[in-house]
Coordinates of C-alpha atoms in Angstrom, one line a residue:
Chain A
M1 CA 98.0 107.3 -29.2
R2 CA 100.2 110.3 -28.6
E3 CA 103.3 108.2 -28.9
R4 CA 102.1 106.7 -32.2
L5 CA 101.5 110.1 -33.6
L6 CA 104.9 111.2 -32.4
A7 CA 106.5 108.1 -34.0
L8 CA 105.0 109.1 -37.3
L9 CA 106.1 112.7 -37.1
L10 CA 109.6 111.9 -35.8
S11 CA 110.2 109.4 -38.6
S12 CA 109.1 111.8 -41.3
G13 CA 111.4 114.3 -42.8
E14 CA 108.6 116.5 -44.0
P15 CA 105.4 118.0 -42.5
L16 CA 102.5 115.6 -42.4
S17 CA 99.1 116.9 -43.4
S18 CA 95.9 115.9 -41.6
D19 CA 94.8 114.1 -44.8
H20 CA 98.0 112.2 -44.9
L21 CA 97.7 111.2 -41.2
A22 CA 94.1 110.2 -41.8
T23 CA 95.2 107.9 -44.6
V24 CA 97.8 106.3 -42.4
F25 CA 95.4 105.8 -39.5
G26 CA 92.5 104.8 -41.7
D27 CA 89.4 104.2 -39.7
D28 CA 91.2 101.6 -37.7
P29 CA 89.5 101.6 -34.2
D30 CA 92.9 101.1 -32.7
F31 CA 93.8 104.6 -33.8
A32 CA 90.6 106.3 -32.7
G33 CA 91.2 109.6 -31.2
W34 CA 94.3 110.6 -33.0
E35 CA 92.8 113.9 -33.9
A36 CA 92.5 114.7 -30.2
A37 CA 96.0 113.5 -29.5
L38 CA 97.2 115.8 -32.3
D39 CA 95.4 118.8 -30.7
A40 CA 96.9 117.9 -27.4
L41 CA 100.4 117.8 -28.9
L42 CA 99.8 121.1 -30.6
T43 CA 99.0 122.8 -27.3
E44 CA 101.2 120.9 -24.9
G45 CA 104.2 119.6 -26.9
Y46 CA 106.1 116.6 -25.7
G47 CA 109.2 117.1 -23.6
P48 CA 111.6 119.2 -25.7
L49 CA 109.3 119.0 -28.7
Q50 CA 106.8 121.4 -30.0
L51 CA 104.2 120.6 -32.7
V52 CA 103.6 123.3 -35.2
F53 CA 101.5 123.7 -38.2
V54 CA 103.5 124.8 -41.2
A55 CA 103.4 124.5 -44.9
G56 CA 100.1 122.7 -44.8
G57 CA 101.2 120.1 -42.4
Y58 CA 102.3 119.3 -38.9
R59 CA 105.9 119.1 -38.0
L60 CA 107.9 118.9 -34.8
R61 CA 110.3 121.4 -33.7
I62 CA 112.6 121.7 -30.8
H63 CA 111.4 124.1 -28.1
P64 CA 113.3 127.3 -28.4
C65 CA 114.3 127.2 -24.8
H66 CA 117.0 124.8 -26.0
N67 CA 118.4 127.1 -28.6
T68 CA 121.5 128.1 -26.7
L69 CA 122.4 124.5 -26.2
L70 CA 121.7 123.7 -29.8
A71 CA 123.8 126.5 -30.9
R72 CA 126.7 124.9 -29.1
L73 CA 126.2 121.8 -31.1
H74 CA 125.4 123.3 -34.5
G75 CA 127.2 126.6 -34.3
G76 CA 130.7 127.2 -35.1
T77 CA 133.4 128.1 -32.7
P78 CA 132.8 131.5 -31.1
R79 CA 135.0 134.2 -32.4
S80 CA 136.0 137.4 -30.8
L81 CA 134.5 140.6 -31.9
S82 CA 136.5 142.9 -34.2
K83 CA 137.8 146.1 -32.9
A84 CA 135.4 148.0 -35.1
A85 CA 132.5 146.0 -33.9
L86 CA 133.5 146.4 -30.3
E87 CA 133.8 150.1 -30.6
T88 CA 130.5 150.4 -32.4
L89 CA 128.9 148.4 -29.6
A90 CA 130.5 150.7 -27.0
V91 CA 129.3 153.8 -28.8
I92 CA 125.7 152.4 -29.0
A93 CA 125.8 151.2 -25.4
Y94 CA 127.0 154.6 -24.0
Q95 CA 125.3 157.0 -26.4
Q96 CA 122.1 155.4 -27.2
P97 CA 119.9 156.2 -29.0
V98 CA 122.4 157.0 -31.7
T99 CA 122.4 157.1 -35.5
R100 CA 124.9 155.6 -37.8
P101 CA 126.4 159.0 -38.8
E102 CA 126.9 159.8 -35.1
I103 CA 128.7 156.5 -34.6
E104 CA 130.9 157.3 -37.5
Q105 CA 131.6 160.7 -36.2
R106 CA 132.5 159.4 -32.8
R107 CA 134.8 156.7 -34.2
G108 CA 136.3 158.9 -36.9
V109 CA 135.8 156.2 -39.6
A110 CA 133.0 155.1 -41.8
L111 CA 130.9 152.3 -40.4
S112 CA 130.2 149.3 -42.6
A113 CA 126.6 148.1 -42.6
Q114 CA 128.0 144.7 -42.0
I115 CA 129.1 145.6 -38.5
L116 CA 125.7 146.8 -37.5
Q117 CA 124.1 143.7 -39.0
Q118 CA 126.6 141.5 -37.2
L119 CA 125.7 143.1 -33.9
Q120 CA 122.1 142.9 -34.7
E121 CA 122.3 139.2 -35.5
R122 CA 123.9 138.6 -32.1
G123 CA 120.8 140.2 -30.7
W124 CA 122.7 142.9 -28.9
I125 CA 121.4 146.0 -30.8
T126 CA 118.2 147.0 -32.5
V127 CA 116.6 149.9 -34.2
A128 CA 114.3 151.8 -31.8
G129 CA 112.9 154.3 -34.2
H130 CA 114.0 157.0 -36.6
R131 CA 115.3 160.5 -36.0
E132 CA 112.8 162.9 -37.6
T133 CA 115.4 164.6 -39.7
P134 CA 115.7 164.4 -43.5
G135 CA 116.7 160.8 -44.3
R136 CA 115.1 159.6 -41.1
P137 CA 118.2 157.8 -39.9
A138 CA 117.7 154.8 -37.7
L139 CA 118.2 155.1 -34.0
W140 CA 120.3 152.3 -32.6
V141 CA 119.9 151.1 -29.0
T142 CA 121.0 148.0 -27.1
T143 CA 118.6 145.2 -26.4
P144 CA 117.6 143.4 -23.2
E145 CA 119.7 140.5 -24.5
F146 CA 122.7 142.8 -24.4
L147 CA 122.1 143.5 -20.7
E148 CA 121.6 139.9 -20.0
H149 CA 124.7 138.8 -21.8
F150 CA 126.8 141.2 -19.9
S151 CA 124.9 140.6 -16.6
L152 CA 123.7 144.2 -16.4
V153 CA 120.6 145.0 -14.4
S154 CA 119.9 148.1 -16.5
L155 CA 121.8 150.5 -18.7
E156 CA 122.4 152.6 -15.6
S157 CA 124.7 149.8 -14.4
L158 CA 127.1 150.2 -17.3
P159 CA 130.4 151.1 -15.7
V160 CA 131.0 154.8 -15.8
V161 CA 134.0 156.0 -17.8
Q162 CA 135.1 159.4 -16.6
T163 CA 137.3 161.4 -18.7
G164 CA 137.2 164.1 -16.2
N165 CA 139.9 166.7 -16.5
G166 CA 143.0 165.2 -17.9
G167 CA 142.1 161.6 -17.9
V168 CA 140.9 160.2 -14.6
H169 CA 139.0 157.2 -15.6
R170 CA 137.3 155.1 -13.1
D171 CA 134.6 152.6 -13.2
S172 CA 132.0 153.2 -10.6
P173 CA 129.0 150.9 -11.0
Q174 CA 126.6 153.1 -9.1
D175 CA 126.9 156.2 -11.3
A176 CA 124.8 156.8 -14.3
A177 CA 126.5 156.5 -17.6
G178 CA 126.5 158.9 -20.5
Chain B
M1 CA 109.6 73.7 -53.2
P2 CA 110.9 73.8 -56.7
P3 CA 114.7 73.9 -56.8
W4 CA 114.8 77.5 -58.1
A5 CA 112.3 79.0 -55.7
W6 CA 114.8 79.8 -53.0
R7 CA 116.7 81.9 -55.5
M8 CA 113.9 84.1 -56.3
G9 CA 113.7 86.1 -53.1
G10 CA 116.7 88.0 -54.3
V11 CA 118.5 87.2 -51.0
V12 CA 121.0 84.5 -51.2
A13 CA 120.4 82.9 -47.8
E14 CA 116.7 83.0 -47.5
G15 CA 114.6 80.0 -48.3
R16 CA 117.4 77.6 -48.6
P17 CA 115.8 74.1 -48.6
P18 CA 116.4 72.7 -45.1
A19 CA 117.2 69.3 -46.5
C20 CA 120.8 70.2 -47.0
A21 CA 121.7 69.4 -43.5
I22 CA 122.4 65.8 -43.9
Q23 CA 125.6 65.1 -45.7
V24 CA 128.2 62.4 -45.5
L25 CA 131.4 63.1 -47.3
G26 CA 129.5 65.5 -49.5
R27 CA 127.0 62.8 -50.4
P28 CA 123.5 63.3 -49.2
M29 CA 121.8 60.5 -47.2
E30 CA 118.6 60.9 -49.1
S31 CA 118.3 60.3 -52.8
L32 CA 119.2 63.2 -55.0
P33 CA 116.3 65.2 -56.3
D34 CA 115.7 65.1 -60.0
G35 CA 118.5 67.5 -60.5
L36 CA 118.3 67.8 -64.2
F37 CA 114.7 68.7 -64.6
I38 CA 114.7 72.3 -65.7
P39 CA 111.4 73.9 -65.0
P40 CA 110.1 75.9 -68.0
D41 CA 110.6 79.4 -66.7
A42 CA 113.5 78.7 -64.4
L43 CA 116.2 79.2 -66.9
E44 CA 115.3 82.8 -67.6
V45 CA 115.3 83.5 -63.9
F46 CA 118.6 81.8 -63.5
L47 CA 120.3 83.7 -66.3
E48 CA 119.0 86.9 -65.1
D49 CA 119.6 86.2 -61.4
F50 CA 122.9 84.4 -61.6
S51 CA 125.8 86.8 -61.5
G52 CA 127.9 84.5 -63.6
P53 CA 129.1 81.0 -64.4
L54 CA 130.9 80.5 -61.1
E55 CA 127.6 81.1 -59.3
L56 CA 125.7 78.7 -61.5
L57 CA 128.4 76.2 -60.8
L58 CA 128.3 76.8 -57.1
W59 CA 124.5 76.5 -57.2
L60 CA 124.8 73.1 -59.0
I61 CA 127.3 71.8 -56.5
R62 CA 125.1 72.8 -53.6
R63 CA 122.0 71.5 -55.1
N64 CA 123.7 68.1 -55.6
R65 CA 125.0 68.4 -52.1
M66 CA 128.5 68.0 -53.3
D67 CA 131.7 68.9 -51.5
I68 CA 133.5 71.9 -52.9
R69 CA 136.8 70.3 -52.1
D70 CA 135.9 67.0 -53.7
I71 CA 133.9 68.0 -56.7
P72 CA 132.8 65.1 -59.0
V73 CA 133.9 67.1 -62.0
A74 CA 132.4 64.8 -64.6
E75 CA 128.9 65.0 -63.1
V76 CA 129.0 68.7 -62.5
T77 CA 130.3 69.3 -66.0
R78 CA 127.5 67.2 -67.4
Q79 CA 124.9 69.2 -65.6
Y80 CA 126.5 72.5 -66.3
L81 CA 126.5 71.8 -70.0
R82 CA 122.9 70.7 -69.8
Y83 CA 122.0 74.1 -68.6
L84 CA 124.0 75.9 -71.2
H85 CA 122.5 73.7 -73.8
E86 CA 119.0 74.4 -72.6
A87 CA 119.7 78.1 -72.5
R88 CA 120.9 78.0 -76.1
R89 CA 117.9 76.0 -77.2
R90 CA 115.8 78.8 -75.9
N91 CA 117.9 81.4 -77.7
L92 CA 119.0 83.0 -74.5
E93 CA 122.0 85.1 -74.8
L94 CA 124.9 83.5 -72.9
A95 CA 127.8 85.6 -71.8
A96 CA 131.2 84.4 -73.1
E97 CA 132.2 83.6 -69.5
Y98 CA 129.8 80.8 -69.4
L99 CA 131.5 79.1 -72.3
L100 CA 134.9 79.9 -70.7
M101 CA 133.8 78.1 -67.6
A102 CA 132.7 75.1 -69.7
A103 CA 136.1 75.0 -71.2
W104 CA 137.8 75.1 -67.9
L105 CA 135.6 72.3 -66.5
A106 CA 136.5 70.2 -69.6
E107 CA 140.2 70.9 -69.0
I108 CA 140.0 69.8 -65.3
K109 CA 138.2 66.7 -66.3
A110 CA 140.9 65.9 -68.8
R111 CA 143.7 66.5 -66.4
M112 CA 142.0 64.2 -63.9
L113 CA 142.0 61.4 -66.4
L114 CA 145.7 61.7 -66.9
P115 CA 147.8 59.4 -64.8
A116 CA 148.9 61.2 -61.6
P117 CA 152.6 62.1 -61.7
V118 CA 155.0 60.9 -59.0
A119 CA 154.2 62.5 -55.6
A120 CA 150.7 63.3 -56.8
E121 CA 149.5 62.8 -53.3
D122 CA 150.3 66.4 -52.8
E123 CA 147.0 68.2 -52.7
D124 CA 148.4 71.2 -54.5
L125 CA 148.4 69.2 -57.7
D126 CA 144.7 68.4 -57.7
P127 CA 143.6 70.1 -60.9
R128 CA 140.3 71.0 -59.1
L129 CA 142.1 73.1 -56.5
E130 CA 141.9 76.5 -58.2
L131 CA 138.2 76.0 -59.0
A132 CA 137.6 75.0 -55.4
R133 CA 139.3 78.1 -54.2
R134 CA 137.3 80.3 -56.4
L135 CA 134.1 78.6 -55.4
E136 CA 134.9 79.0 -51.8
A137 CA 135.7 82.6 -52.2
L138 CA 132.3 83.1 -53.8
A139 CA 130.6 81.0 -51.1
L140 CA 132.2 83.3 -48.5
V141 CA 130.9 86.4 -50.3
Q142 CA 127.5 84.9 -50.4
G143 CA 127.6 84.1 -46.7
Q144 CA 128.8 87.6 -45.9
T145 CA 126.0 89.0 -48.1
A146 CA 123.4 87.0 -46.3
A147 CA 124.9 88.0 -42.9
L148 CA 124.9 91.6 -43.9
N149 CA 121.3 91.4 -45.2
A150 CA 120.2 89.8 -42.0
L151 CA 121.3 92.8 -40.0
P152 CA 118.6 95.2 -38.9
Q153 CA 118.4 97.8 -41.5
A154 CA 117.1 101.4 -41.4
G155 CA 113.7 101.8 -43.1
R156 CA 113.1 98.0 -43.0
D157 CA 113.6 96.9 -39.5
F158 CA 113.8 100.2 -37.7
W159 CA 113.3 103.9 -38.4
V160 CA 115.7 106.6 -37.3
V161 CA 114.5 109.9 -36.0
R162 CA 114.8 112.4 -38.7
P163 CA 116.6 115.5 -37.5
V164 CA 114.0 117.7 -35.9
A165 CA 113.9 121.3 -37.0
H166 CA 114.7 124.0 -34.5
H167 CA 114.3 127.7 -34.4
A168 CA 116.9 129.9 -36.0
L169 CA 119.7 129.5 -33.6
P170 CA 121.4 132.5 -31.9
P171 CA 124.7 132.9 -33.6
T172 CA 127.6 131.8 -31.4
L173 CA 128.2 134.7 -29.2
P174 CA 131.6 136.2 -29.6
Q175 CA 133.8 136.0 -26.5
V176 CA 133.3 139.6 -25.3
A177 CA 133.4 140.7 -21.8
L178 CA 131.9 143.9 -20.5
T179 CA 135.4 145.2 -19.7
D180 CA 136.1 144.9 -23.5
V181 CA 133.1 147.2 -24.2
V182 CA 134.1 149.6 -21.5
H183 CA 137.7 149.6 -22.6
G184 CA 136.5 150.3 -26.2
W185 CA 134.5 153.3 -25.0
R186 CA 137.3 154.6 -22.9
Q187 CA 139.7 154.5 -25.8
L188 CA 137.2 156.4 -27.9
L189 CA 136.9 159.1 -25.2
L190 CA 140.6 159.2 -24.6
D191 CA 141.7 159.3 -28.2
P192 CA 139.1 161.2 -30.1
P193 CA 139.6 160.9 -33.8
R194 CA 142.3 163.4 -34.8
K195 CA 140.5 164.2 -38.0
P196 CA 136.8 164.1 -37.5
L197 CA 134.8 162.8 -40.5
P198 CA 133.6 165.5 -42.8
V199 CA 130.0 166.1 -42.0
H200 CA 127.7 167.2 -44.7
T201 CA 125.4 169.6 -42.9
L202 CA 124.0 171.3 -46.1
T203 CA 124.3 174.8 -44.8
S204 CA 125.4 176.8 -47.7
A205 CA 122.8 178.9 -49.5
H206 CA 122.4 176.9 -52.6
M207 CA 122.4 173.6 -50.8
G208 CA 120.1 174.2 -47.9
L209 CA 117.6 171.4 -47.9
R210 CA 114.9 173.2 -45.9
Q211 CA 115.4 176.3 -48.1
R212 CA 115.1 174.2 -51.2
M213 CA 111.9 172.6 -49.9
V214 CA 110.4 176.0 -49.4
V215 CA 111.4 177.1 -52.9
L216 CA 110.0 173.9 -54.5
L217 CA 106.7 174.2 -52.7
R218 CA 106.4 177.8 -53.9
I219 CA 107.1 176.8 -57.5
C220 CA 104.5 174.0 -57.4
R221 CA 101.9 176.3 -55.9
R222 CA 102.6 179.0 -58.5
K223 CA 102.3 176.6 -61.4
S224 CA 99.0 175.4 -60.0
R225 CA 99.2 172.4 -62.2
P226 CA 101.1 169.0 -61.8
C227 CA 104.6 169.4 -62.9
L228 CA 107.2 167.1 -64.4
L229 CA 110.1 166.3 -62.2
A230 CA 112.4 168.0 -64.7
E231 CA 110.5 171.3 -64.4
L232 CA 111.2 171.4 -60.7
L233 CA 114.9 170.7 -60.8
P234 CA 117.1 173.8 -60.9
P235 CA 118.5 174.4 -64.4
L236 CA 122.2 174.2 -64.9
A237 CA 122.7 173.1 -61.4
D238 CA 125.7 171.0 -60.2
R239 CA 125.3 167.4 -59.0
L240 CA 125.1 168.4 -55.4
A241 CA 122.3 171.0 -56.0
L242 CA 120.4 168.4 -58.1
A243 CA 120.8 165.9 -55.3
V244 CA 119.5 168.4 -52.7
S245 CA 116.6 169.2 -54.9
L246 CA 115.7 165.6 -55.3
L247 CA 116.0 165.0 -51.6
A248 CA 113.8 168.0 -51.0
I249 CA 111.1 166.7 -53.3
L250 CA 111.3 163.3 -51.6
E251 CA 111.1 164.9 -48.2
L252 CA 108.1 167.0 -49.3
L253 CA 106.4 163.8 -50.7
R254 CA 107.1 162.0 -47.4
Q255 CA 105.6 164.9 -45.4
Q256 CA 102.7 164.8 -47.8
A257 CA 103.1 168.4 -48.8
L258 CA 103.5 167.3 -52.4
A259 CA 101.9 164.3 -54.0
L260 CA 102.5 162.1 -57.1
V261 CA 99.5 162.2 -59.5
E262 CA 99.0 160.2 -62.6
H263 CA 98.8 162.2 -65.7
E264 CA 96.3 161.6 -68.5
S265 CA 99.1 161.3 -71.0
G266 CA 100.7 158.7 -68.9
G267 CA 103.6 159.1 -66.4
W268 CA 103.6 160.8 -63.1
R269 CA 103.5 164.5 -62.2
V270 CA 104.3 166.2 -58.9
A271 CA 101.5 168.3 -57.6
V272 CA 100.8 170.2 -54.4
M273 CA 98.7 168.2 -52.0
N274 CA 95.2 169.6 -51.9
E275 CA 91.7 168.4 -52.1
R276 CA 92.1 167.5 -55.8
T277 CA 95.3 165.4 -55.4
G278 CA 94.6 164.3 -51.9
G279 CA 93.2 161.0 -53.0
S280 CA 96.1 159.9 -55.1
G281 CA 98.9 160.8 -52.7
Chain C
M1 CA 118.7 117.4 -18.1
R2 CA 117.1 114.5 -20.0
E3 CA 115.2 117.0 -22.1
R4 CA 118.3 119.0 -23.0
L5 CA 120.1 115.8 -24.0
L6 CA 117.1 114.8 -26.1
A7 CA 117.0 118.2 -27.7
L8 CA 120.6 117.7 -28.9
L9 CA 120.0 114.2 -30.1
L10 CA 116.7 115.1 -31.8
S11 CA 118.3 117.9 -33.7
S12 CA 121.2 115.8 -35.0
G13 CA 121.0 113.8 -38.1
E14 CA 123.9 111.6 -37.2
P15 CA 125.1 109.7 -34.1
L16 CA 126.7 111.9 -31.5
S17 CA 129.7 110.5 -29.7
S18 CA 130.3 110.8 -26.0
D19 CA 133.3 113.0 -26.8
H20 CA 131.2 115.3 -28.9
L21 CA 128.5 115.5 -26.2
A22 CA 131.2 116.2 -23.7
T23 CA 132.4 119.1 -25.8
V24 CA 129.0 120.6 -26.1
F25 CA 128.2 120.3 -22.4
G26 CA 131.7 121.4 -21.4
D27 CA 132.1 121.4 -17.7
D28 CA 129.2 123.8 -17.3
P29 CA 127.6 123.0 -13.9
D30 CA 124.2 123.6 -15.5
F31 CA 124.7 120.4 -17.4
A32 CA 126.1 118.3 -14.7
G33 CA 124.8 114.8 -14.7
W34 CA 124.3 114.5 -18.5
E35 CA 126.1 111.2 -18.5
A36 CA 123.6 109.8 -16.0
A37 CA 120.8 111.1 -18.2
L38 CA 122.3 109.5 -21.2
D39 CA 122.5 106.1 -19.4
A40 CA 118.9 106.5 -18.3
L41 CA 117.8 107.2 -21.9
L42 CA 119.7 104.2 -23.2
T43 CA 117.9 101.9 -20.8
E44 CA 114.5 103.5 -20.6
G45 CA 114.1 105.4 -23.9
Y46 CA 111.7 108.3 -23.9
G47 CA 108.1 107.7 -25.1
P48 CA 108.3 106.4 -28.6
L49 CA 112.0 107.1 -28.7
Q50 CA 114.8 104.6 -28.3
L51 CA 118.4 105.5 -27.8
V52 CA 121.0 103.2 -29.4
F53 CA 124.7 103.2 -29.7
V54 CA 125.6 102.9 -33.3
A55 CA 128.5 103.9 -35.6
G56 CA 130.4 105.2 -32.7
G57 CA 127.7 107.4 -31.3
Y58 CA 124.3 107.8 -29.8
R59 CA 121.4 107.9 -32.1
L60 CA 117.6 108.1 -31.6
R61 CA 115.3 105.7 -33.2
I62 CA 111.6 105.1 -33.1
H63 CA 110.8 102.2 -30.8
P64 CA 110.2 99.1 -32.9
C65 CA 106.7 98.6 -31.4
H66 CA 105.7 101.3 -33.9
N67 CA 107.1 99.5 -36.9
T68 CA 103.8 98.4 -38.4
L69 CA 102.5 101.9 -38.3
L70 CA 105.7 103.4 -39.7
A71 CA 105.6 100.9 -42.6
R72 CA 102.2 102.3 -43.4
L73 CA 103.5 105.8 -43.6
H74 CA 106.7 105.0 -45.4
G75 CA 105.1 102.6 -47.8
G76 CA 105.6 98.8 -47.6
T77 CA 109.1 97.7 -48.4
P78 CA 112.0 100.0 -49.0
R79 CA 113.6 99.9 -52.4
S80 CA 115.8 96.9 -51.9
L81 CA 119.3 96.5 -53.4
S82 CA 119.9 94.2 -56.2
K83 CA 121.7 91.0 -55.4
A84 CA 124.8 92.2 -57.3
A85 CA 124.8 95.5 -55.3
L86 CA 124.3 93.7 -52.0
E87 CA 127.2 91.3 -52.8
T88 CA 129.4 94.2 -53.8
L89 CA 128.6 96.0 -50.6
A90 CA 129.4 92.8 -48.6
V91 CA 132.7 92.5 -50.3
I92 CA 133.6 96.1 -49.6
A93 CA 132.4 95.8 -46.0
Y94 CA 134.4 92.7 -45.2
Q95 CA 137.5 93.3 -47.3
Q96 CA 138.0 97.0 -47.2
P97 CA 139.9 98.8 -48.5
V98 CA 139.3 97.0 -51.8
T99 CA 139.6 97.8 -55.5
R100 CA 137.1 97.1 -58.2
P101 CA 139.1 94.3 -59.8
E102 CA 139.4 92.7 -56.4
I103 CA 135.6 92.8 -56.0
E104 CA 135.2 91.3 -59.5
Q105 CA 137.6 88.5 -58.6
R106 CA 135.8 87.6 -55.4
R107 CA 132.4 87.6 -57.0
G108 CA 133.6 85.9 -60.2
V109 CA 131.8 88.4 -62.4
A110 CA 132.4 91.8 -63.9
L111 CA 131.2 94.7 -61.8
S112 CA 129.2 97.5 -63.5
A113 CA 130.2 101.0 -62.5
Q114 CA 126.5 101.7 -62.0
I115 CA 126.5 99.5 -58.9
L116 CA 129.4 101.3 -57.3
Q117 CA 127.6 104.6 -58.1
Q118 CA 124.4 103.4 -56.6
L119 CA 126.1 102.4 -53.4
Q120 CA 127.9 105.7 -53.3
E121 CA 124.7 107.6 -53.8
R122 CA 123.2 105.8 -50.8
G123 CA 126.1 107.2 -48.9
W124 CA 127.4 103.7 -47.9
I125 CA 130.7 103.5 -49.7
T126 CA 133.3 106.0 -50.6
V127 CA 136.8 106.2 -52.2
A128 CA 139.4 106.3 -49.5
G129 CA 142.4 106.6 -51.7
H130 CA 144.2 104.8 -54.5
R131 CA 146.3 101.8 -54.5
E132 CA 149.8 102.7 -55.6
T133 CA 149.9 100.1 -58.3
P134 CA 149.8 100.8 -62.1
G135 CA 146.5 102.4 -62.9
R136 CA 146.1 103.6 -59.3
P137 CA 142.8 101.8 -58.8
A138 CA 140.4 103.5 -56.3
L139 CA 140.2 101.9 -52.9
W140 CA 136.6 101.5 -51.7
V141 CA 135.6 101.6 -48.1
T142 CA 132.3 101.8 -46.2
T143 CA 131.1 105.0 -44.6
P144 CA 129.7 105.8 -41.1
E145 CA 126.3 106.0 -42.8
F146 CA 126.7 102.4 -43.7
L147 CA 127.3 101.4 -40.1
E148 CA 124.3 103.4 -39.1
H149 CA 122.1 101.9 -41.7
F150 CA 123.0 98.4 -40.7
S151 CA 123.0 99.0 -37.0
L152 CA 126.7 98.4 -36.6
V153 CA 128.7 99.9 -33.8
S154 CA 131.9 99.6 -35.8
L155 CA 133.3 97.5 -38.6
E156 CA 134.5 95.0 -36.0
S157 CA 130.9 94.2 -35.2
L158 CA 130.2 92.9 -38.7
P159 CA 128.9 89.3 -38.2
V160 CA 131.7 86.7 -38.5
V161 CA 131.1 84.4 -41.4
Q162 CA 133.2 81.2 -41.4
T163 CA 134.2 79.2 -44.3
G164 CA 133.4 75.7 -43.3
N165 CA 134.6 73.0 -45.5
G166 CA 132.2 71.6 -47.9
G167 CA 131.0 74.9 -48.9
V168 CA 128.4 75.4 -46.3
H169 CA 129.1 78.8 -44.8
R170 CA 127.1 79.7 -41.8
D171 CA 126.6 82.9 -39.9
S172 CA 124.8 81.0 -37.2
P173 CA 123.5 77.5 -37.0
Q174 CA 120.0 78.2 -38.0
D175 CA 121.0 80.7 -40.7
A176 CA 122.6 78.8 -43.4
A177 CA 124.1 81.1 -46.0
G178 CA 124.2 80.8 -49.7

């Protein structure tokens, strides 16, 4: 029964309501128990498929655990990050939590909202709160995904950049970062 | 099966009478069916369904189990004209092509009656050849159409899986290594901006935000009635001072030291937050 | 691995070629063995799903054992093509690239622009260029969607129709045409 239900859902381009399904199945004894099968699908899914109730009907969705793979199929070709975005990310990573004006001050140029948005869409930065000063500027921090992407155990494992006294710069993983 | 029934399925190949299998030199072994009987409603079906005179002709030839390469022109012409006549009798509109075909058939018939010129054995001189070619081309198209229609078709013989939705996908991650981030940071530390951005700290006396907030709150308390926004803004102030005043009011509203209250005469007034205005803040 | 492969195939509205799949999987060791998973899917299917090779790629279909049920959902017979449209499609499929006058000549009848438009709207034919003759008539060809709809791997797999003499044209002995 589950497979029949799946066949219907998979062949349909739009969500199927309970009423619609009931019409299709009728009271044919062959299809008895489809409601139970629907419930089971809702809770258990089926392989890479999830059943969700949206817009008044049931529709299948691919389990989000496959998102990264799907992005490879549907996403464009990966591009590199612009210098501005890279620097912004660096400031947020090393100075977090940090406000937009602070990032601007550090980089010496105005920061377009687009760059923050771009980094946010990548899932690398997020707003952790607001500084309680007039205007309540957003406080930007890096996300767990940021750590994951760069294979960092924690923010403490960000390489230390020492500017010391006249420019001795060394990466030492065990030291805490600014 | 009535002779027109196989035509009505809309698909050329389906329902063809099985009797057509037996042929000897284009002549059937069994007796011909009563080919010229035209069922009452058949003609309308024909004229709607037949794509043109060539198809009607091909259909006649096939129904009589004739050989395309050896068409008995006189007989075919006679039947063809019968159909046209019947169609006219019923006041059906006939496309000009049907009449053109009739003329062509008549011409072929006439040429066949002429004594064959010398070396007439050459097949190329058979006046029926061009007609045969065209009929064969049409027959091929019909065969191909039938073959195509016999293929399994989506939505008829099978259903494809409609693309299944997925969650919003993570955008393709840019190719960034940790060293890039570190390098970016190091560059910022090494080369601090030569000219830091001007920072508006609002320190000067007439611009101080906090100071302005205090002043505003004092004004509101003193008036002890809801004030219009214009009453609170400093008169003859420059743009910056106005902006700071507005910011101060907004900040006081946010901190709920001031409140917006609706006035009896319509519009809004700014009032000090107290028991009276508390509910409307 | 089978589920990952399924996730890709399920999310795609068109056949995926081996090359395309290979690009998506790359030589990531995580995805090793996807070819074997593909073979297994081709032979075994997955629940109500069937994997077929069509139009140069792999495409999921609902197993035909569910056809009766699916017909109930999608409503009896699909809107069928007119005889004229089907013949026009056949001429284009077998003779491509072909111009409108050529189609008219083969069928022995004028061709309405509406029919070409209808076939184009279904996504089955398209203009591939123009013949460099006076008037520059459009050259019609079939699309990959055409192949997919008619379960064809490629144009070479169109059934061979022979012109016998005597006007009986057969696709196969039991399937007399026309």
